[in-house]
Amino acid sequence: MSNYDVGIHGRVIYTGIEKCPVCGKDTLHVIEILYSDPAFGDLILYSNQCDHCGYKRIDIQYLNSRGGPSRIMYEVKDDTDVYRTYIFRSKTARISSPELGFDIDPGPDAEAMITTVEGLLLRMIDVAERMEVLNEDNEESIRRLREFKYKVQRRFRVSLGLG
Ligand SMILES: [Zn+2]
């Protein structure tokens, strides 16, 4: 695991093979990476992956949170920000975009998530499309979902390859 690419800010602090909570075999790769981010402080990324059954779980712990919830604001200015900015979201965090008008609240069984801004937007478009199908009788919902997709696509049409 010494060739695990963790980027410039990451440092592997633990790797090991443990018992998988799903299939019970000793084939669970555990990696803990300490990230020291100049803007957001230190966080530990826990990554579990089972070779046998494919079980996967990622968790994130912020080390210098000030004893309560905190808010991190980030403004996406251009395409480079969309491609290059990673979102580390712990399993209890909410993601909001006032500009695009969405909130993602963690569900009871939510997982931590690591994605780029681009990945998040593509996922939101995907969700909006599925919700459109589910709400096909509700004109108001359809209108709002289409408006949302239009806003995302217009704002990020170049970087998302949507023409
Ligand atoms: Zn397993």
Short mmCIF file of N, CA and C and ligand atoms in Angstrom, two decimals:
data_model
loop_
_atom_site.label_atom_id
_atom_site.label_comp_id
_atom_site.label_asym_id
_atom_site.label_seq_id
_atom_site.Cartn_x
_atom_site.Cartn_y
_atom_site.Cartn_z
N MET A 1 0.82 -1.21 0.00
CA MET A 1 0.00 0.00 0.00
C MET A 1 0.86 1.26 0.00
N SER A 2 2.17 1.11 -0.14
CA SER A 2 3.03 2.28 -0.04
C SER A 2 2.87 3.20 -1.24
N ASN A 3 2.29 2.68 -2.31
CA ASN A 3 2.13 3.53 -3.48
C ASN A 3 0.74 4.19 -3.54
N TYR A 4 0.03 4.15 -2.42
CA TYR A 4 -1.30 4.75 -2.37
C TYR A 4 -1.18 6.27 -2.55
N ASP A 5 -1.85 6.79 -3.56
CA ASP A 5 -1.71 8.21 -3.87
C ASP A 5 -2.65 9.05 -3.01
N VAL A 6 -2.10 9.82 -2.13
CA VAL A 6 -2.95 10.61 -1.24
C VAL A 6 -2.81 12.11 -1.50
N GLY A 7 -2.11 12.48 -2.56
CA GLY A 7 -2.02 13.89 -2.89
C GLY A 7 -0.99 14.60 -2.02
N ILE A 8 -0.83 15.87 -2.27
CA ILE A 8 0.27 16.57 -1.60
C ILE A 8 0.04 16.79 -0.12
N HIS A 9 -1.23 16.88 0.30
CA HIS A 9 -1.47 17.20 1.71
C HIS A 9 -1.68 15.96 2.56
N GLY A 10 -1.73 14.78 1.93
CA GLY A 10 -2.09 13.59 2.68
C GLY A 10 -0.90 12.78 3.15
N ARG A 11 -1.06 12.11 4.29
CA ARG A 11 -0.02 11.23 4.81
C ARG A 11 -0.70 9.99 5.39
N VAL A 12 -0.27 8.81 4.93
CA VAL A 12 -0.86 7.58 5.44
C VAL A 12 -0.37 7.35 6.87
N ILE A 13 -1.30 7.23 7.82
CA ILE A 13 -0.86 7.02 9.21
C ILE A 13 -1.15 5.60 9.69
N TYR A 14 -1.98 4.85 8.96
CA TYR A 14 -2.23 3.47 9.36
C TYR A 14 -2.72 2.67 8.16
N THR A 15 -2.18 1.48 7.98
CA THR A 15 -2.79 0.55 7.04
C THR A 15 -2.83 -0.81 7.70
N GLY A 16 -3.82 -1.59 7.40
CA GLY A 16 -3.90 -2.91 8.01
C GLY A 16 -4.98 -3.75 7.36
N ILE A 17 -4.96 -5.04 7.68
CA ILE A 17 -6.00 -5.95 7.22
C ILE A 17 -6.82 -6.36 8.44
N GLU A 18 -8.13 -6.14 8.36
CA GLU A 18 -8.98 -6.46 9.50
C GLU A 18 -10.16 -7.32 9.08
N LYS A 19 -10.95 -7.70 10.07
CA LYS A 19 -12.11 -8.54 9.81
C LYS A 19 -13.24 -7.70 9.21
N CYS A 20 -13.83 -8.17 8.13
CA CYS A 20 -14.90 -7.44 7.47
C CYS A 20 -16.20 -7.56 8.28
N PRO A 21 -16.88 -6.45 8.55
CA PRO A 21 -18.13 -6.50 9.32
C PRO A 21 -19.29 -7.15 8.55
N VAL A 22 -19.15 -7.31 7.24
CA VAL A 22 -20.24 -7.86 6.44
C VAL A 22 -20.05 -9.37 6.20
N CYS A 23 -18.90 -9.76 5.65
CA CYS A 23 -18.71 -11.18 5.32
C CYS A 23 -17.89 -11.93 6.38
N GLY A 24 -17.27 -11.19 7.31
CA GLY A 24 -16.56 -11.84 8.41
C GLY A 24 -15.19 -12.40 8.06
N LYS A 25 -14.75 -12.21 6.81
CA LYS A 25 -13.41 -12.70 6.44
C LYS A 25 -12.35 -11.64 6.76
N ASP A 26 -11.13 -12.10 6.95
CA ASP A 26 -10.04 -11.17 7.25
C ASP A 26 -9.47 -10.59 5.97
N THR A 27 -10.31 -9.89 5.23
CA THR A 27 -9.90 -9.34 3.94
C THR A 27 -10.26 -7.86 3.83
N LEU A 28 -10.42 -7.21 4.97
CA LEU A 28 -10.80 -5.80 4.94
C LEU A 28 -9.55 -4.92 5.01
N HIS A 29 -9.30 -4.17 3.93
CA HIS A 29 -8.16 -3.25 3.92
C HIS A 29 -8.57 -1.96 4.61
N VAL A 30 -7.83 -1.61 5.62
CA VAL A 30 -8.11 -0.38 6.35
C VAL A 30 -6.97 0.60 6.12
N ILE A 31 -7.32 1.79 5.70
CA ILE A 31 -6.31 2.84 5.51
C ILE A 31 -6.77 4.09 6.24
N GLU A 32 -5.88 4.69 6.97
CA GLU A 32 -6.17 5.97 7.59
C GLU A 32 -5.17 6.99 7.08
N ILE A 33 -5.70 8.08 6.58
CA ILE A 33 -4.85 9.12 6.00
C ILE A 33 -5.09 10.44 6.72
N LEU A 34 -4.02 11.06 7.13
CA LEU A 34 -4.14 12.37 7.76
C LEU A 34 -3.95 13.44 6.69
N TYR A 35 -4.93 14.29 6.54
CA TYR A 35 -4.82 15.42 5.63
C TYR A 35 -4.65 16.70 6.43
N SER A 36 -3.63 17.46 6.07
CA SER A 36 -3.46 18.76 6.71
C SER A 36 -3.73 19.80 5.65
N ASP A 37 -4.92 20.33 5.69
CA ASP A 37 -5.31 21.29 4.68
C ASP A 37 -5.11 22.70 5.22
N PRO A 38 -4.41 23.54 4.46
CA PRO A 38 -4.14 24.89 4.96
C PRO A 38 -5.42 25.67 5.26
N ALA A 39 -6.48 25.41 4.53
CA ALA A 39 -7.71 26.18 4.75
C ALA A 39 -8.60 25.58 5.83
N PHE A 40 -8.73 24.25 5.85
CA PHE A 40 -9.74 23.65 6.71
C PHE A 40 -9.16 22.90 7.91
N GLY A 41 -7.84 22.90 8.04
CA GLY A 41 -7.24 22.22 9.19
C GLY A 41 -7.03 20.74 8.93
N ASP A 42 -6.84 19.98 10.02
CA ASP A 42 -6.52 18.57 9.89
C ASP A 42 -7.76 17.70 9.89
N LEU A 43 -7.74 16.69 9.05
CA LEU A 43 -8.81 15.72 9.09
C LEU A 43 -8.23 14.34 8.82
N ILE A 44 -8.90 13.33 9.36
CA ILE A 44 -8.48 11.95 9.09
C ILE A 44 -9.54 11.29 8.22
N LEU A 45 -9.06 10.67 7.16
CA LEU A 45 -9.92 9.93 6.27
C LEU A 45 -9.76 8.44 6.59
N TYR A 46 -10.86 7.76 6.89
CA TYR A 46 -10.83 6.33 7.14
C TYR A 46 -11.44 5.64 5.92
N SER A 47 -10.67 4.76 5.32
CA SER A 47 -11.18 4.06 4.16
C SER A 47 -11.14 2.56 4.42
N ASN A 48 -12.28 1.90 4.32
CA ASN A 48 -12.37 0.45 4.49
C ASN A 48 -12.85 -0.17 3.20
N GLN A 49 -12.16 -1.21 2.76
CA GLN A 49 -12.61 -1.90 1.56
C GLN A 49 -12.32 -3.39 1.67
N CYS A 50 -13.35 -4.21 1.41
CA CYS A 50 -13.20 -5.65 1.53
C CYS A 50 -12.95 -6.29 0.17
N ASP A 51 -11.86 -7.05 0.09
CA ASP A 51 -11.52 -7.77 -1.14
C ASP A 51 -12.49 -8.89 -1.45
N HIS A 52 -13.06 -9.45 -0.39
CA HIS A 52 -13.89 -10.64 -0.58
C HIS A 52 -15.30 -10.30 -1.05
N CYS A 53 -15.98 -9.39 -0.34
CA CYS A 53 -17.39 -9.13 -0.66
C CYS A 53 -17.63 -7.77 -1.29
N GLY A 54 -16.59 -6.93 -1.36
CA GLY A 54 -16.76 -5.63 -2.00
C GLY A 54 -17.29 -4.54 -1.10
N TYR A 55 -17.51 -4.86 0.18
CA TYR A 55 -17.96 -3.84 1.14
C TYR A 55 -16.99 -2.66 1.15
N LYS A 56 -17.55 -1.46 1.21
CA LYS A 56 -16.75 -0.24 1.11
C LYS A 56 -17.31 0.80 2.06
N ARG A 57 -16.49 1.42 2.81
CA ARG A 57 -16.99 2.52 3.62
C ARG A 57 -15.90 3.56 3.80
N ILE A 58 -16.31 4.82 3.72
CA ILE A 58 -15.38 5.92 3.93
C ILE A 58 -15.92 6.79 5.05
N ASP A 59 -15.06 7.20 5.94
CA ASP A 59 -15.50 8.13 6.97
C ASP A 59 -14.45 9.22 7.13
N ILE A 60 -14.88 10.34 7.64
CA ILE A 60 -14.00 11.48 7.77
C ILE A 60 -14.18 12.08 9.17
N GLN A 61 -13.07 12.37 9.81
CA GLN A 61 -13.17 13.02 11.11
C GLN A 61 -12.35 14.29 11.10
N TYR A 62 -12.97 15.39 11.46
CA TYR A 62 -12.23 16.64 11.57
C TYR A 62 -11.60 16.73 12.95
N LEU A 63 -10.32 17.04 12.99
CA LEU A 63 -9.60 17.00 14.27
C LEU A 63 -9.69 18.30 15.04
N ASN A 64 -9.79 19.40 14.33
CA ASN A 64 -9.83 20.65 15.08
C ASN A 64 -11.15 21.38 14.91
N SER A 65 -12.24 20.62 14.94
CA SER A 65 -13.53 21.29 14.97
C SER A 65 -13.69 21.88 16.36
N ARG A 66 -14.33 23.01 16.44
CA ARG A 66 -14.33 23.75 17.69
C ARG A 66 -15.46 23.30 18.62
N GLY A 67 -15.59 22.02 18.79
CA GLY A 67 -16.54 21.49 19.75
C GLY A 67 -17.99 21.67 19.37
N GLY A 68 -18.27 21.82 18.10
CA GLY A 68 -19.66 21.96 17.68
C GLY A 68 -19.69 22.06 16.18
N PRO A 69 -20.90 22.17 15.64
CA PRO A 69 -20.98 22.27 14.18
C PRO A 69 -20.31 23.55 13.69
N SER A 70 -19.69 23.48 12.55
CA SER A 70 -19.12 24.69 11.99
C SER A 70 -19.53 24.78 10.53
N ARG A 71 -19.42 25.97 9.99
CA ARG A 71 -19.85 26.20 8.63
C ARG A 71 -18.65 26.57 7.78
N ILE A 72 -18.52 25.92 6.64
CA ILE A 72 -17.44 26.25 5.72
C ILE A 72 -18.09 26.78 4.45
N MET A 73 -17.77 27.99 4.08
CA MET A 73 -18.31 28.58 2.85
C MET A 73 -17.25 28.53 1.77
N TYR A 74 -17.66 28.12 0.59
CA TYR A 74 -16.72 28.12 -0.51
C TYR A 74 -17.41 28.65 -1.75
N GLU A 75 -16.78 29.62 -2.40
CA GLU A 75 -17.37 30.19 -3.60
C GLU A 75 -16.69 29.61 -4.83
N VAL A 76 -17.49 29.01 -5.71
CA VAL A 76 -16.97 28.46 -6.95
C VAL A 76 -16.94 29.58 -7.99
N LYS A 77 -15.74 29.92 -8.45
CA LYS A 77 -15.64 31.09 -9.32
C LYS A 77 -15.53 30.73 -10.80
N ASP A 78 -14.83 29.63 -11.11
CA ASP A 78 -14.64 29.32 -12.53
C ASP A 78 -14.55 27.80 -12.71
N ASP A 79 -14.29 27.42 -13.96
CA ASP A 79 -14.25 25.99 -14.28
C ASP A 79 -13.17 25.24 -13.52
N THR A 80 -12.04 25.92 -13.30
CA THR A 80 -10.96 25.26 -12.57
C THR A 80 -11.43 24.86 -11.17
N ASP A 81 -12.19 25.75 -10.55
CA ASP A 81 -12.73 25.42 -9.22
C ASP A 81 -13.64 24.19 -9.29
N VAL A 82 -14.41 24.09 -10.37
CA VAL A 82 -15.34 22.97 -10.51
C VAL A 82 -14.58 21.65 -10.62
N TYR A 83 -13.48 21.66 -11.39
CA TYR A 83 -12.70 20.43 -11.58
C TYR A 83 -11.83 20.08 -10.38
N ARG A 84 -11.22 21.12 -9.80
CA ARG A 84 -10.10 20.89 -8.90
C ARG A 84 -10.48 20.88 -7.43
N THR A 85 -11.63 21.42 -7.10
CA THR A 85 -11.97 21.54 -5.68
C THR A 85 -12.61 20.26 -5.18
N TYR A 86 -12.01 19.70 -4.14
CA TYR A 86 -12.56 18.50 -3.54
C TYR A 86 -13.44 18.86 -2.36
N ILE A 87 -14.55 18.15 -2.26
CA ILE A 87 -15.43 18.32 -1.11
C ILE A 87 -15.25 17.10 -0.21
N PHE A 88 -14.84 17.34 1.01
CA PHE A 88 -14.77 16.28 2.00
C PHE A 88 -15.98 16.47 2.90
N ARG A 89 -16.91 15.57 2.80
CA ARG A 89 -18.12 15.77 3.57
C ARG A 89 -18.23 14.63 4.59
N SER A 90 -18.31 14.99 5.86
CA SER A 90 -18.47 13.96 6.89
C SER A 90 -19.90 13.45 6.83
N LYS A 91 -20.17 12.34 7.53
CA LYS A 91 -21.50 11.72 7.36
C LYS A 91 -22.61 12.51 8.03
N THR A 92 -22.27 13.53 8.83
CA THR A 92 -23.33 14.32 9.45
C THR A 92 -23.44 15.72 8.85
N ALA A 93 -22.69 15.97 7.79
CA ALA A 93 -22.67 17.33 7.25
C ALA A 93 -23.79 17.57 6.25
N ARG A 94 -24.24 18.81 6.21
CA ARG A 94 -25.22 19.23 5.22
C ARG A 94 -24.50 20.06 4.16
N ILE A 95 -24.88 19.87 2.91
CA ILE A 95 -24.31 20.68 1.83
C ILE A 95 -25.43 21.55 1.27
N SER A 96 -25.18 22.84 1.18
CA SER A 96 -26.18 23.76 0.64
C SER A 96 -25.58 24.61 -0.45
N SER A 97 -26.37 24.90 -1.46
CA SER A 97 -25.96 25.89 -2.45
C SER A 97 -27.05 26.92 -2.58
N PRO A 98 -26.84 28.12 -1.98
CA PRO A 98 -27.85 29.19 -2.11
C PRO A 98 -28.04 29.57 -3.57
N GLU A 99 -26.96 29.55 -4.33
CA GLU A 99 -27.05 29.99 -5.72
C GLU A 99 -27.90 29.03 -6.55
N LEU A 100 -27.67 27.74 -6.39
CA LEU A 100 -28.40 26.76 -7.20
C LEU A 100 -29.67 26.28 -6.51
N GLY A 101 -29.83 26.63 -5.25
CA GLY A 101 -31.06 26.32 -4.54
C GLY A 101 -31.23 24.86 -4.18
N PHE A 102 -30.21 24.25 -3.58
CA PHE A 102 -30.43 22.90 -3.07
C PHE A 102 -29.76 22.71 -1.71
N ASP A 103 -30.32 21.79 -0.93
CA ASP A 103 -29.72 21.35 0.33
C ASP A 103 -29.63 19.85 0.27
N ILE A 104 -28.49 19.30 0.69
CA ILE A 104 -28.41 17.86 0.85
C ILE A 104 -28.25 17.58 2.33
N ASP A 105 -29.29 16.99 2.92
CA ASP A 105 -29.22 16.64 4.33
C ASP A 105 -28.80 15.20 4.47
N PRO A 106 -27.98 14.91 5.49
CA PRO A 106 -27.57 13.52 5.67
C PRO A 106 -28.73 12.67 6.16
N GLY A 107 -28.91 11.53 5.57
CA GLY A 107 -29.91 10.59 6.05
C GLY A 107 -29.36 9.85 7.26
N PRO A 108 -30.20 9.01 7.91
CA PRO A 108 -29.74 8.28 9.10
C PRO A 108 -28.57 7.34 8.81
N ASP A 109 -28.48 6.84 7.59
CA ASP A 109 -27.42 5.89 7.27
C ASP A 109 -26.44 6.50 6.27
N ALA A 110 -26.31 7.82 6.33
CA ALA A 110 -25.48 8.51 5.35
C ALA A 110 -24.02 8.14 5.51
N GLU A 111 -23.33 8.15 4.38
CA GLU A 111 -21.90 7.88 4.38
C GLU A 111 -21.15 9.17 4.13
N ALA A 112 -19.92 9.18 4.56
CA ALA A 112 -19.06 10.29 4.19
C ALA A 112 -18.86 10.28 2.69
N MET A 113 -18.49 11.42 2.14
CA MET A 113 -18.38 11.51 0.70
C MET A 113 -17.17 12.36 0.33
N ILE A 114 -16.46 11.88 -0.66
CA ILE A 114 -15.38 12.70 -1.22
C ILE A 114 -15.65 12.83 -2.70
N THR A 115 -15.75 14.04 -3.15
CA THR A 115 -16.02 14.24 -4.57
C THR A 115 -15.52 15.62 -4.96
N THR A 116 -15.43 15.84 -6.24
CA THR A 116 -15.13 17.19 -6.70
C THR A 116 -16.45 17.95 -6.82
N VAL A 117 -16.37 19.25 -6.99
CA VAL A 117 -17.58 20.04 -7.22
C VAL A 117 -18.29 19.51 -8.46
N GLU A 118 -17.50 19.17 -9.48
CA GLU A 118 -18.08 18.61 -10.70
C GLU A 118 -18.87 17.33 -10.41
N GLY A 119 -18.26 16.45 -9.62
CA GLY A 119 -18.92 15.19 -9.27
C GLY A 119 -20.22 15.42 -8.52
N LEU A 120 -20.21 16.40 -7.64
CA LEU A 120 -21.41 16.71 -6.87
C LEU A 120 -22.53 17.22 -7.78
N LEU A 121 -22.17 18.10 -8.72
CA LEU A 121 -23.17 18.67 -9.61
C LEU A 121 -23.76 17.60 -10.53
N LEU A 122 -22.89 16.72 -11.03
CA LEU A 122 -23.39 15.64 -11.90
C LEU A 122 -24.34 14.74 -11.12
N ARG A 123 -23.99 14.49 -9.85
CA ARG A 123 -24.85 13.67 -9.01
C ARG A 123 -26.21 14.36 -8.77
N MET A 124 -26.17 15.70 -8.58
CA MET A 124 -27.42 16.44 -8.36
C MET A 124 -28.31 16.41 -9.60
N ILE A 125 -27.69 16.51 -10.77
CA ILE A 125 -28.48 16.44 -12.01
C ILE A 125 -29.13 15.06 -12.14
N ASP A 126 -28.35 14.04 -11.79
CA ASP A 126 -28.85 12.68 -11.81
C ASP A 126 -30.05 12.50 -10.88
N VAL A 127 -29.92 13.04 -9.67
CA VAL A 127 -31.01 12.96 -8.69
C VAL A 127 -32.24 13.72 -9.22
N ALA A 128 -32.01 14.91 -9.79
CA ALA A 128 -33.12 15.72 -10.31
C ALA A 128 -33.86 14.96 -11.41
N GLU A 129 -33.10 14.26 -12.24
CA GLU A 129 -33.74 13.51 -13.33
C GLU A 129 -34.58 12.35 -12.80
N ARG A 130 -34.06 11.67 -11.76
CA ARG A 130 -34.85 10.58 -11.17
C ARG A 130 -36.10 11.11 -10.48
N MET A 131 -35.97 12.29 -9.83
CA MET A 131 -37.12 12.86 -9.13
C MET A 131 -38.18 13.33 -10.12
N GLU A 132 -37.75 13.77 -11.28
CA GLU A 132 -38.71 14.17 -12.31
C GLU A 132 -39.61 12.99 -12.70
N VAL A 133 -39.01 11.82 -12.84
CA VAL A 133 -39.77 10.62 -13.19
C VAL A 133 -40.77 10.28 -12.07
N LEU A 134 -40.28 10.37 -10.81
CA LEU A 134 -41.14 10.03 -9.68
C LEU A 134 -42.28 11.02 -9.47
N ASN A 135 -42.04 12.27 -9.88
CA ASN A 135 -43.04 13.32 -9.64
C ASN A 135 -43.77 13.74 -10.92
N GLU A 136 -43.91 12.81 -11.83
CA GLU A 136 -44.41 13.22 -13.15
C GLU A 136 -45.83 13.79 -13.14
N ASP A 137 -46.59 13.53 -12.05
CA ASP A 137 -47.93 14.10 -11.96
C ASP A 137 -47.96 15.46 -11.28
N ASN A 138 -46.84 15.87 -10.75
CA ASN A 138 -46.80 17.11 -9.98
C ASN A 138 -46.10 18.21 -10.78
N GLU A 139 -46.92 19.07 -11.41
CA GLU A 139 -46.36 20.07 -12.31
C GLU A 139 -45.39 21.03 -11.62
N GLU A 140 -45.74 21.39 -10.38
CA GLU A 140 -44.91 22.34 -9.63
C GLU A 140 -43.51 21.74 -9.37
N SER A 141 -43.48 20.46 -8.97
CA SER A 141 -42.19 19.81 -8.73
C SER A 141 -41.37 19.73 -10.00
N ILE A 142 -42.04 19.33 -11.08
CA ILE A 142 -41.34 19.21 -12.36
C ILE A 142 -40.75 20.55 -12.77
N ARG A 143 -41.52 21.60 -12.58
CA ARG A 143 -41.06 22.93 -12.96
C ARG A 143 -39.80 23.30 -12.17
N ARG A 144 -39.83 23.03 -10.86
CA ARG A 144 -38.69 23.40 -10.02
C ARG A 144 -37.46 22.54 -10.34
N LEU A 145 -37.68 21.26 -10.62
CA LEU A 145 -36.56 20.38 -10.95
C LEU A 145 -35.90 20.80 -12.26
N ARG A 146 -36.74 21.16 -13.24
CA ARG A 146 -36.19 21.59 -14.54
C ARG A 146 -35.44 22.91 -14.40
N GLU A 147 -35.99 23.80 -13.58
CA GLU A 147 -35.34 25.08 -13.34
C GLU A 147 -33.95 24.85 -12.70
N PHE A 148 -33.92 23.92 -11.76
CA PHE A 148 -32.65 23.60 -11.11
C PHE A 148 -31.63 23.07 -12.12
N LYS A 149 -32.05 22.11 -12.93
CA LYS A 149 -31.14 21.53 -13.93
C LYS A 149 -30.64 22.59 -14.90
N TYR A 150 -31.56 23.47 -15.30
CA TYR A 150 -31.22 24.53 -16.24
C TYR A 150 -30.16 25.45 -15.63
N LYS A 151 -30.35 25.80 -14.35
CA LYS A 151 -29.39 26.68 -13.68
C LYS A 151 -28.01 26.04 -13.63
N VAL A 152 -27.96 24.76 -13.25
CA VAL A 152 -26.67 24.07 -13.15
C VAL A 152 -26.01 24.01 -14.52
N GLN A 153 -26.81 23.64 -15.53
CA GLN A 153 -26.24 23.46 -16.85
C GLN A 153 -25.78 24.78 -17.46
N ARG A 154 -26.53 25.84 -17.20
CA ARG A 154 -26.14 27.13 -17.77
C ARG A 154 -24.87 27.65 -17.10
N ARG A 155 -24.82 27.48 -15.78
CA ARG A 155 -23.69 28.00 -15.01
C ARG A 155 -22.41 27.21 -15.30
N PHE A 156 -22.54 25.91 -15.48
CA PHE A 156 -21.34 25.08 -15.61
C PHE A 156 -21.32 24.29 -16.91
N ARG A 157 -21.89 24.85 -17.97
CA ARG A 157 -22.06 24.06 -19.18
C ARG A 157 -20.73 23.61 -19.79
N VAL A 158 -19.70 24.45 -19.69
CA VAL A 158 -18.42 24.10 -20.27
C VAL A 158 -17.78 22.95 -19.50
N SER A 159 -17.69 23.14 -18.18
CA SER A 159 -16.96 22.16 -17.39
C SER A 159 -17.70 20.82 -17.29
N LEU A 160 -19.01 20.83 -17.42
CA LEU A 160 -19.75 19.57 -17.32
C LEU A 160 -19.92 18.90 -18.68
N GLY A 161 -19.37 19.53 -19.71
CA GLY A 161 -19.46 18.94 -21.04
C GLY A 161 -20.87 18.85 -21.56
N LEU A 162 -21.70 19.83 -21.18
CA LEU A 162 -23.10 19.77 -21.58
C LEU A 162 -23.38 20.70 -22.77
N GLY A 163 -22.32 21.17 -23.39
CA GLY A 163 -22.47 22.02 -24.58
C GLY A 163 -22.97 23.39 -24.23
ZN ZN B 1 -16.29 -8.58 3.26
#
